[in-house]
Steps between C-alpha positions, in 0.01 A plus 500: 500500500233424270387703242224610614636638808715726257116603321335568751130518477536432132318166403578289203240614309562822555875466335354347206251759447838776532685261281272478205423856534868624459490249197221591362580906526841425335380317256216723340828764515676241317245476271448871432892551452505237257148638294643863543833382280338331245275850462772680438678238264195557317488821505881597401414191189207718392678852523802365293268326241355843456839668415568656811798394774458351882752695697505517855102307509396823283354478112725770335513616144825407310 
């Protein structure tokens, strides 16, 4: 059985279009994740250089 007996009416073009989509999607939520962090590192480096603590992703007076 070939595989495109098991796609059906899916063409090859079609798969690569899915393909790169999915990969695409998951990357700009890679992407995000990974800007998101580096936010918050910055933020928790900023509230302790001001005299404050990061506890629990809050800025909290000592």
């Amino acid at each position: 059985m070939e595989a495109r007996d098991v796609m059906g009416r899916f063409e090859d073009w079609d798969i690569v279009a899915i393909v790169l989509f999915i990969a695409i999607f998951f990357g700009g939520l890679f992407i995000v994740f990974i800007l998101s962090e580096q936010a918050t590192n910055e933020t928790a480096r900023q509230c302790i250089a001001a005299g404050f603590e990061w506890i629990d992703g809050n800025c909290v007076r000592r």
